[in-house]
Amino acid sequence: MRNSFSGVLILLALVFQVDGKALTDASLAEVSPAQDPTGSAAVNSPILQNAPSSGKKGLTFVKEAHLVDFGIDLVGCRNWSDPNGMNCDAYVGDTDCNQLRPVLCAKVDNTPRPAYVVPPTTGVMTPAYYAGWNLGHITTTVPVKGSQFYNRAAVDDYCAQSFGVGWRVALFDDGFFISGMNLTTYSGSAWTQNAKNQQRGGWHFYSYGDVRNDIRFWVHIRDQPSTCWQQ
Ligand SMILES: *[C@@H]1O[C@H](CO)[C@@H](O)[C@H](O)[C@H]1NC(C)=O
Ligand SMILES: *[C@@H]1O[C@H](CO)[C@@H](O)[C@H](O)[C@H]1NC(C)=O
């Protein structure tokens, strides 16, 4: 009797641990990837899914916009203006790891947020969460198989080898936001002065850069099995 009672307690403890883990993952717990809240209906394109499958899939982002005035890109889960566009899948990956895709690389230098518009969204999180600033630059490598990388460090190395010291693989949650930011609110020096209020967003982010828009690119996500490589 006593043994089975402690067994139940252990089981309960495990359940709470799993719950706690899921809840600390705020970027993912709040929204489902099939319903990326910043856009409309999901349409999956077959165009990029025609090579032999390895079974394993990796997470990819796509260029969504370039804002000429600021020299910045918006990259993320899906180009919502493209009726043939596909969603990313942050949980199990969206693109076969044996496909050739560029790696999205980032270099963070703490450059302040430019005064871009934060688009209104209907997501669970505040709109700024989906419009974070990555505090630096992005660029893309030549297309490579996601399966060629052993772990995140190997992808980081590949970015550094391609572009120099300080470049590393871009993250799903590379965008930082300050609640209420929009246009000049929390841009420039006001961004830097309020550094303590910066939080990580997810699904999309803005960055200096002008990357290609003809193909999706590999990105890294922490604490999820949706990368072609180990954490
Ligand atoms: C997004 O898709 C639309 C519609 O196909 C296209 O006009 C636009 O150029 C795309 N955006 C980017 C950044 O490629
Ligand atoms: C940001 O400002 C623009 C321009 O005033 C406005 O259209 C947009 O709705 C604002 N974004 C949010 C999230 O309120």
mmCIF file of C-alpha atoms and ligand atoms in Angstrom:
data_model
loop_
_atom_site.group_PDB
_atom_site.id
_atom_site.type_symbol
_atom_site.label_atom_id
_atom_site.label_comp_id
_atom_site.label_asym_id
_atom_site.label_seq_id
_atom_site.Cartn_x
_atom_site.Cartn_y
_atom_site.Cartn_z
ATOM 1 C CA MET A 1 0.000 0.000 0.000
ATOM 2 C CA ARG A 2 2.676 2.415 1.033
ATOM 3 C CA ASN A 3 4.766 1.559 -2.027
ATOM 4 C CA SER A 4 1.969 2.086 -4.492
ATOM 5 C CA PHE A 5 1.165 5.398 -2.824
ATOM 6 C CA SER A 6 4.707 6.705 -3.304
ATOM 7 C CA GLY A 7 4.541 5.362 -6.847
ATOM 8 C CA VAL A 8 1.577 7.619 -7.486
ATOM 9 C CA LEU A 9 3.453 10.534 -5.935
ATOM 10 C CA ILE A 10 6.435 9.937 -8.216
ATOM 11 C CA LEU A 11 4.124 9.734 -11.203
ATOM 12 C CA LEU A 12 2.465 13.012 -10.216
ATOM 13 C CA ALA A 13 5.863 14.635 -9.759
ATOM 14 C CA LEU A 14 6.859 13.512 -13.245
ATOM 15 C CA VAL A 15 3.688 14.887 -14.769
ATOM 16 C CA PHE A 16 4.298 18.256 -13.110
ATOM 17 C CA GLN A 17 7.889 18.263 -14.286
ATOM 18 C CA VAL A 18 6.821 17.684 -17.881
ATOM 19 C CA ASP A 19 4.178 20.406 -17.526
ATOM 20 C CA GLY A 20 6.676 22.835 -16.024
ATOM 21 C CA LYS A 21 9.107 22.219 -18.860
ATOM 22 C CA ALA A 22 6.450 22.841 -21.481
ATOM 23 C CA LEU A 23 5.325 26.044 -19.778
ATOM 24 C CA THR A 24 8.781 27.538 -19.431
ATOM 25 C CA ASP A 25 9.049 27.232 -23.207
ATOM 26 C CA ALA A 26 6.987 30.387 -23.576
ATOM 27 C CA SER A 27 7.817 30.952 -27.221
ATOM 28 C CA LEU A 28 6.130 27.694 -28.153
ATOM 29 C CA ALA A 29 3.607 27.057 -25.422
ATOM 30 C CA GLU A 30 1.362 29.916 -26.419
ATOM 31 C CA VAL A 31 0.711 29.206 -30.064
ATOM 32 C CA SER A 32 0.526 26.230 -32.352
ATOM 33 C CA PRO A 33 2.794 26.318 -35.411
ATOM 34 C CA ALA A 34 -0.015 25.228 -37.686
ATOM 35 C CA GLN A 35 -1.721 28.446 -36.679
ATOM 36 C CA ASP A 36 1.036 30.978 -36.869
ATOM 37 C CA PRO A 37 -1.124 33.860 -35.694
ATOM 38 C CA THR A 38 0.433 36.533 -37.840
ATOM 39 C CA GLY A 39 -1.230 35.328 -41.001
ATOM 40 C CA SER A 40 -4.313 33.748 -42.497
ATOM 41 C CA ALA A 41 -5.085 30.212 -43.643
ATOM 42 C CA ALA A 42 -2.360 27.604 -43.953
ATOM 43 C CA VAL A 43 -1.508 26.360 -47.438
ATOM 44 C CA ASN A 44 1.298 23.889 -47.810
ATOM 45 C CA SER A 45 3.257 23.936 -51.018
ATOM 46 C CA PRO A 46 4.504 20.680 -52.558
ATOM 47 C CA ILE A 47 7.178 22.543 -54.548
ATOM 48 C CA LEU A 48 10.062 22.096 -52.128
ATOM 49 C CA GLN A 49 9.142 18.600 -51.012
ATOM 50 C CA ASN A 50 10.094 16.413 -53.963
ATOM 51 C CA ALA A 51 13.431 14.827 -53.004
ATOM 52 C CA PRO A 52 13.867 11.371 -51.423
ATOM 53 C CA SER A 53 12.946 11.544 -47.760
ATOM 54 C CA SER A 54 15.257 10.636 -44.895
ATOM 55 C CA GLY A 55 12.331 10.802 -42.507
ATOM 56 C CA LYS A 56 14.002 13.523 -40.419
ATOM 57 C CA LYS A 57 12.871 17.093 -40.953
ATOM 58 C CA GLY A 58 14.398 20.414 -39.943
ATOM 59 C CA LEU A 59 12.948 23.831 -39.164
ATOM 60 C CA THR A 60 13.259 26.495 -41.858
ATOM 61 C CA PHE A 61 12.484 30.196 -42.157
ATOM 62 C CA VAL A 62 11.808 32.270 -45.256
ATOM 63 C CA LYS A 63 12.245 35.903 -46.223
ATOM 64 C CA GLU A 64 8.950 37.680 -45.733
ATOM 65 C CA ALA A 65 9.803 41.275 -46.564
ATOM 66 C CA HIS A 66 12.607 43.759 -47.137
ATOM 67 C CA LEU A 67 12.170 47.314 -45.863
ATOM 68 C CA VAL A 68 14.278 49.507 -48.116
ATOM 69 C CA ASP A 69 14.062 52.576 -45.837
ATOM 70 C CA PHE A 70 15.897 50.763 -43.063
ATOM 71 C CA GLY A 71 17.858 48.163 -45.015
ATOM 72 C CA ILE A 72 16.227 45.445 -42.939
ATOM 73 C CA ASP A 73 14.615 42.082 -43.634
ATOM 74 C CA LEU A 74 11.697 40.366 -41.979
ATOM 75 C CA VAL A 75 12.309 36.614 -41.869
ATOM 76 C CA GLY A 76 10.164 33.950 -40.286
ATOM 77 C CA CYS A 77 7.859 31.017 -40.512
ATOM 78 C CA ARG A 78 5.997 31.982 -43.642
ATOM 79 C CA ASN A 79 5.633 34.664 -46.297
ATOM 80 C CA TRP A 80 1.951 35.308 -45.682
ATOM 81 C CA SER A 81 1.550 37.205 -48.976
ATOM 82 C CA ASP A 82 2.500 34.105 -50.955
ATOM 83 C CA PRO A 83 -0.518 31.898 -51.660
ATOM 84 C CA ASN A 84 1.853 29.008 -52.462
ATOM 85 C CA GLY A 85 3.983 29.590 -49.384
ATOM 86 C CA MET A 86 4.441 26.959 -46.736
ATOM 87 C CA ASN A 87 4.431 27.176 -42.972
ATOM 88 C CA CYS A 88 7.383 26.208 -40.890
ATOM 89 C CA ASP A 89 6.907 23.524 -38.256
ATOM 90 C CA ALA A 90 8.706 24.462 -35.063
ATOM 91 C CA TYR A 91 7.908 21.160 -33.361
ATOM 92 C CA VAL A 92 8.889 18.420 -35.827
ATOM 93 C CA GLY A 93 10.526 20.389 -38.639
ATOM 94 C CA ASP A 94 9.142 21.155 -42.079
ATOM 95 C CA THR A 95 11.861 20.334 -44.606
ATOM 96 C CA ASP A 96 13.611 17.027 -45.264
ATOM 97 C CA CYS A 97 17.132 17.191 -43.855
ATOM 98 C CA ASN A 98 18.627 15.782 -47.062
ATOM 99 C CA GLN A 99 17.359 18.744 -49.042
ATOM 100 C CA LEU A 100 19.793 21.523 -49.939
ATOM 101 C CA ARG A 101 18.986 24.773 -48.157
ATOM 102 C CA PRO A 102 21.137 27.763 -47.191
ATOM 103 C CA VAL A 103 21.847 28.209 -43.489
ATOM 104 C CA LEU A 104 20.520 31.506 -42.109
ATOM 105 C CA CYS A 105 23.437 33.029 -40.207
ATOM 106 C CA ALA A 106 23.321 35.960 -37.790
ATOM 107 C CA LYS A 107 25.845 38.351 -36.307
ATOM 108 C CA VAL A 108 24.700 40.259 -33.264
ATOM 109 C CA ASP A 109 26.402 43.567 -32.446
ATOM 110 C CA ASN A 110 23.678 45.083 -30.240
ATOM 111 C CA THR A 111 22.753 47.630 -32.838
ATOM 112 C CA PRO A 112 19.556 49.411 -31.681
ATOM 113 C CA ARG A 113 16.154 48.734 -33.203
ATOM 114 C CA PRO A 114 15.303 50.824 -36.269
ATOM 115 C CA ALA A 115 11.897 52.555 -36.210
ATOM 116 C CA TYR A 116 10.014 49.949 -38.227
ATOM 117 C CA VAL A 117 6.252 49.428 -37.900
ATOM 118 C CA VAL A 118 5.141 46.562 -35.709
ATOM 119 C CA PRO A 119 2.272 44.991 -37.648
ATOM 120 C CA PRO A 120 -0.915 44.333 -35.710
ATOM 121 C CA THR A 121 -1.569 40.598 -35.206
ATOM 122 C CA THR A 122 -4.280 38.460 -33.729
ATOM 123 C CA GLY A 123 -1.836 36.141 -31.962
ATOM 124 C CA VAL A 124 -1.971 35.080 -28.360
ATOM 125 C CA MET A 125 1.144 37.111 -27.588
ATOM 126 C CA THR A 126 1.501 40.875 -27.941
ATOM 127 C CA PRO A 127 2.120 41.910 -31.593
ATOM 128 C CA ALA A 128 5.689 42.999 -30.815
ATOM 129 C CA TYR A 129 6.483 39.389 -29.826
ATOM 130 C CA TYR A 130 6.142 38.423 -33.505
ATOM 131 C CA ALA A 131 8.139 41.440 -34.737
ATOM 132 C CA GLY A 132 11.308 41.252 -32.652
ATOM 133 C CA TRP A 133 14.644 42.824 -33.501
ATOM 134 C CA ASN A 134 17.726 40.570 -33.688
ATOM 135 C CA LEU A 135 20.189 43.319 -32.694
ATOM 136 C CA GLY A 136 22.328 42.759 -35.755
ATOM 137 C CA HIS A 137 22.637 41.270 -39.208
ATOM 138 C CA ILE A 138 21.667 38.172 -41.173
ATOM 139 C CA THR A 139 22.973 36.508 -44.305
ATOM 140 C CA THR A 140 22.727 33.086 -45.971
ATOM 141 C CA THR A 141 25.293 30.422 -46.895
ATOM 142 C CA VAL A 142 25.248 28.364 -50.065
ATOM 143 C CA PRO A 143 22.605 25.597 -49.948
ATOM 144 C CA VAL A 144 23.701 22.556 -47.933
ATOM 145 C CA LYS A 145 22.038 19.463 -46.509
ATOM 146 C CA GLY A 146 20.862 20.044 -42.966
ATOM 147 C CA SER A 147 21.898 16.453 -42.264
ATOM 148 C CA GLN A 148 25.580 17.280 -42.812
ATOM 149 C CA PHE A 149 25.785 18.992 -39.405
ATOM 150 C CA TYR A 150 26.357 16.982 -36.242
ATOM 151 C CA ASN A 151 25.139 19.630 -33.809
ATOM 152 C CA ARG A 152 24.431 23.332 -33.373
ATOM 153 C CA ALA A 153 28.122 24.094 -32.772
ATOM 154 C CA ALA A 154 28.927 22.629 -36.201
ATOM 155 C CA VAL A 155 26.343 24.932 -37.819
ATOM 156 C CA ASP A 156 27.774 27.892 -35.902
ATOM 157 C CA ASP A 157 31.241 26.949 -37.198
ATOM 158 C CA TYR A 158 29.929 26.758 -40.737
ATOM 159 C CA CYS A 159 28.560 30.313 -40.456
ATOM 160 C CA ALA A 160 31.879 31.545 -39.021
ATOM 161 C CA GLN A 161 33.869 29.770 -41.739
ATOM 162 C CA SER A 162 31.605 31.277 -44.385
ATOM 163 C CA PHE A 163 31.426 34.856 -43.114
ATOM 164 C CA GLY A 164 33.946 35.360 -40.328
ATOM 165 C CA VAL A 165 34.247 35.481 -36.562
ATOM 166 C CA GLY A 166 31.010 36.257 -34.732
ATOM 167 C CA TRP A 167 28.651 34.737 -37.287
ATOM 168 C CA ARG A 168 26.506 31.880 -35.987
ATOM 169 C CA VAL A 169 23.331 30.079 -36.952
ATOM 170 C CA ALA A 170 20.171 32.205 -36.582
ATOM 171 C CA LEU A 171 17.649 31.166 -33.920
ATOM 172 C CA PHE A 172 13.883 30.775 -34.054
ATOM 173 C CA ASP A 173 13.705 33.254 -31.179
ATOM 174 C CA ASP A 174 16.483 35.653 -32.192
ATOM 175 C CA GLY A 175 14.069 38.593 -32.178
ATOM 176 C CA PHE A 176 13.868 40.762 -29.050
ATOM 177 C CA PHE A 177 10.952 43.061 -28.310
ATOM 178 C CA ILE A 178 9.884 45.637 -25.760
ATOM 179 C CA SER A 179 6.175 45.526 -25.047
ATOM 180 C CA GLY A 180 4.496 48.468 -26.799
ATOM 181 C CA MET A 181 7.334 49.111 -29.229
ATOM 182 C CA ASN A 182 6.291 50.490 -32.611
ATOM 183 C CA LEU A 183 7.827 52.989 -35.040
ATOM 184 C CA THR A 184 9.972 55.370 -32.934
ATOM 185 C CA THR A 185 8.602 54.038 -29.635
ATOM 186 C CA TYR A 186 11.534 52.042 -28.246
ATOM 187 C CA SER A 187 13.745 52.548 -31.287
ATOM 188 C CA GLY A 188 17.271 53.948 -31.439
ATOM 189 C CA SER A 189 18.556 55.259 -28.112
ATOM 190 C CA ALA A 190 15.187 54.521 -26.410
ATOM 191 C CA TRP A 191 15.711 50.881 -27.364
ATOM 192 C CA THR A 192 19.159 50.792 -25.827
ATOM 193 C CA GLN A 193 18.132 52.707 -22.701
ATOM 194 C CA ASN A 194 15.389 50.155 -22.054
ATOM 195 C CA ALA A 195 17.569 47.122 -22.625
ATOM 196 C CA LYS A 196 16.389 45.589 -19.370
ATOM 197 C CA ASN A 197 12.843 45.372 -20.768
ATOM 198 C CA GLN A 198 13.859 43.467 -23.896
ATOM 199 C CA GLN A 199 12.350 39.992 -24.141
ATOM 200 C CA ARG A 200 12.711 37.195 -26.655
ATOM 201 C CA GLY A 201 9.961 36.829 -29.252
ATOM 202 C CA GLY A 202 9.470 34.061 -31.771
ATOM 203 C CA TRP A 203 8.291 32.902 -35.209
ATOM 204 C CA HIS A 204 9.523 36.013 -37.072
ATOM 205 C CA PHE A 205 12.186 38.670 -36.585
ATOM 206 C CA TYR A 206 13.659 41.756 -38.216
ATOM 207 C CA SER A 207 17.365 42.170 -38.919
ATOM 208 C CA TYR A 208 19.753 44.241 -40.999
ATOM 209 C CA GLY A 209 20.241 42.359 -44.245
ATOM 210 C CA ASP A 210 18.819 41.630 -47.662
ATOM 211 C CA VAL A 211 18.832 37.853 -48.023
ATOM 212 C CA ARG A 212 17.578 35.830 -50.983
ATOM 213 C CA ASN A 213 13.842 35.193 -51.265
ATOM 214 C CA ASP A 214 13.836 32.224 -53.661
ATOM 215 C CA ILE A 215 14.383 29.463 -51.112
ATOM 216 C CA ARG A 216 13.817 28.728 -47.419
ATOM 217 C CA PHE A 217 16.775 28.445 -45.020
ATOM 218 C CA TRP A 218 17.766 26.293 -42.054
ATOM 219 C CA VAL A 219 17.502 27.912 -38.629
ATOM 220 C CA HIS A 220 18.111 26.606 -35.126
ATOM 221 C CA ILE A 221 15.537 26.228 -32.370
ATOM 222 C CA ARG A 222 16.410 25.435 -28.783
ATOM 223 C CA ASP A 223 14.760 22.716 -26.732
ATOM 224 C CA GLN A 224 12.859 21.222 -29.667
ATOM 225 C CA PRO A 225 13.616 18.103 -31.759
ATOM 226 C CA SER A 226 12.890 20.027 -34.970
ATOM 227 C CA THR A 227 16.473 20.586 -36.105
ATOM 228 C CA CYS A 228 18.439 18.350 -38.481
ATOM 229 C CA TRP A 229 21.291 18.386 -35.989
ATOM 230 C CA GLN A 230 21.651 17.758 -32.268
ATOM 231 C CA GLN A 231 21.322 20.622 -29.819
HETATM 232 C C1 LIG B 1 6.040 37.115 -50.633
HETATM 233 O O1 LIG B 1 5.097 36.602 -51.535
HETATM 234 C C2 LIG B 1 4.575 37.560 -52.443
HETATM 235 C C3 LIG B 1 3.509 36.874 -53.267
HETATM 236 O O2 LIG B 1 4.032 35.756 -53.938
HETATM 237 C C4 LIG B 1 5.694 38.122 -53.284
HETATM 238 O O3 LIG B 1 5.189 39.110 -54.144
HETATM 239 C C5 LIG B 1 6.746 38.725 -52.368
HETATM 240 O O4 LIG B 1 7.830 39.160 -53.140
HETATM 241 C C6 LIG B 1 7.201 37.706 -51.357
HETATM 242 N N1 LIG B 1 8.112 38.351 -50.430
HETATM 243 C C7 LIG B 1 9.408 38.158 -50.487
HETATM 244 C C8 LIG B 1 10.201 38.888 -49.475
HETATM 245 O O5 LIG B 1 9.937 37.412 -51.283
HETATM 246 C C1 LIG B 2 2.076 50.499 -35.216
HETATM 247 O O1 LIG B 2 1.838 51.762 -35.790
HETATM 248 C C2 LIG B 2 1.193 51.715 -37.053
HETATM 249 C C3 LIG B 2 1.112 53.130 -37.609
HETATM 250 O O2 LIG B 2 0.472 53.985 -36.726
HETATM 251 C C4 LIG B 2 -0.194 51.105 -36.866
HETATM 252 O O3 LIG B 2 -0.827 50.994 -38.117
HETATM 253 C C5 LIG B 2 -0.036 49.728 -36.248
HETATM 254 O O4 LIG B 2 -1.294 49.168 -35.982
HETATM 255 C C6 LIG B 2 0.761 49.810 -34.965
HETATM 256 N N1 LIG B 2 1.018 48.468 -34.464
HETATM 257 C C7 LIG B 2 0.470 48.023 -33.345
HETATM 258 C C8 LIG B 2 0.866 46.639 -32.940
HETATM 259 O O5 LIG B 2 -0.296 48.665 -32.674
#
